Amino acid sequence: RDLSVVLDLGCGKGHVMKHLHSNIVGSVVATDRSAKILAVAEVPEDVICHKVVMDEENINFGNNKFDMVLSGLT
């Protein structure tokens, strides 16, 4: 699979995305509506991660941007 760009929607403290590895994922866009929580979110050590403050009910990304979307407990 080519999972170049993954979206972690409502990532919280990064409980799901911290388990991603560069042999599976190219980069991660982590979103959460809380800037404070997003600031402390755990990110994968070997994967490029971009953090974006965004309400998961108002997603503002273009079409076909992500190869996979993760969302746990949001």
Steps between C-alpha positions, in 0.01 A plus 500: 500500500606853433404696812696813418277741694282398794249717688450440872169675557448609860835356605482609864826410672613282209411159642443352151749685281797439731493138379553588133841434343677630191490155338120536486431876482670790323358786710217574740272801532373504858195711578325587822273782604707569813834674443612402852436130445651511150816659637567198723383232255753218462622466143685215330877530534580430137200649316454863394204640693311824443267611779193705406246651740166415339153397607435151361146606410635766262774328303667739259725291273483449125374186330727196470762641736525199733564132441352401835298668777529393863253602766492342841260597778401826334 
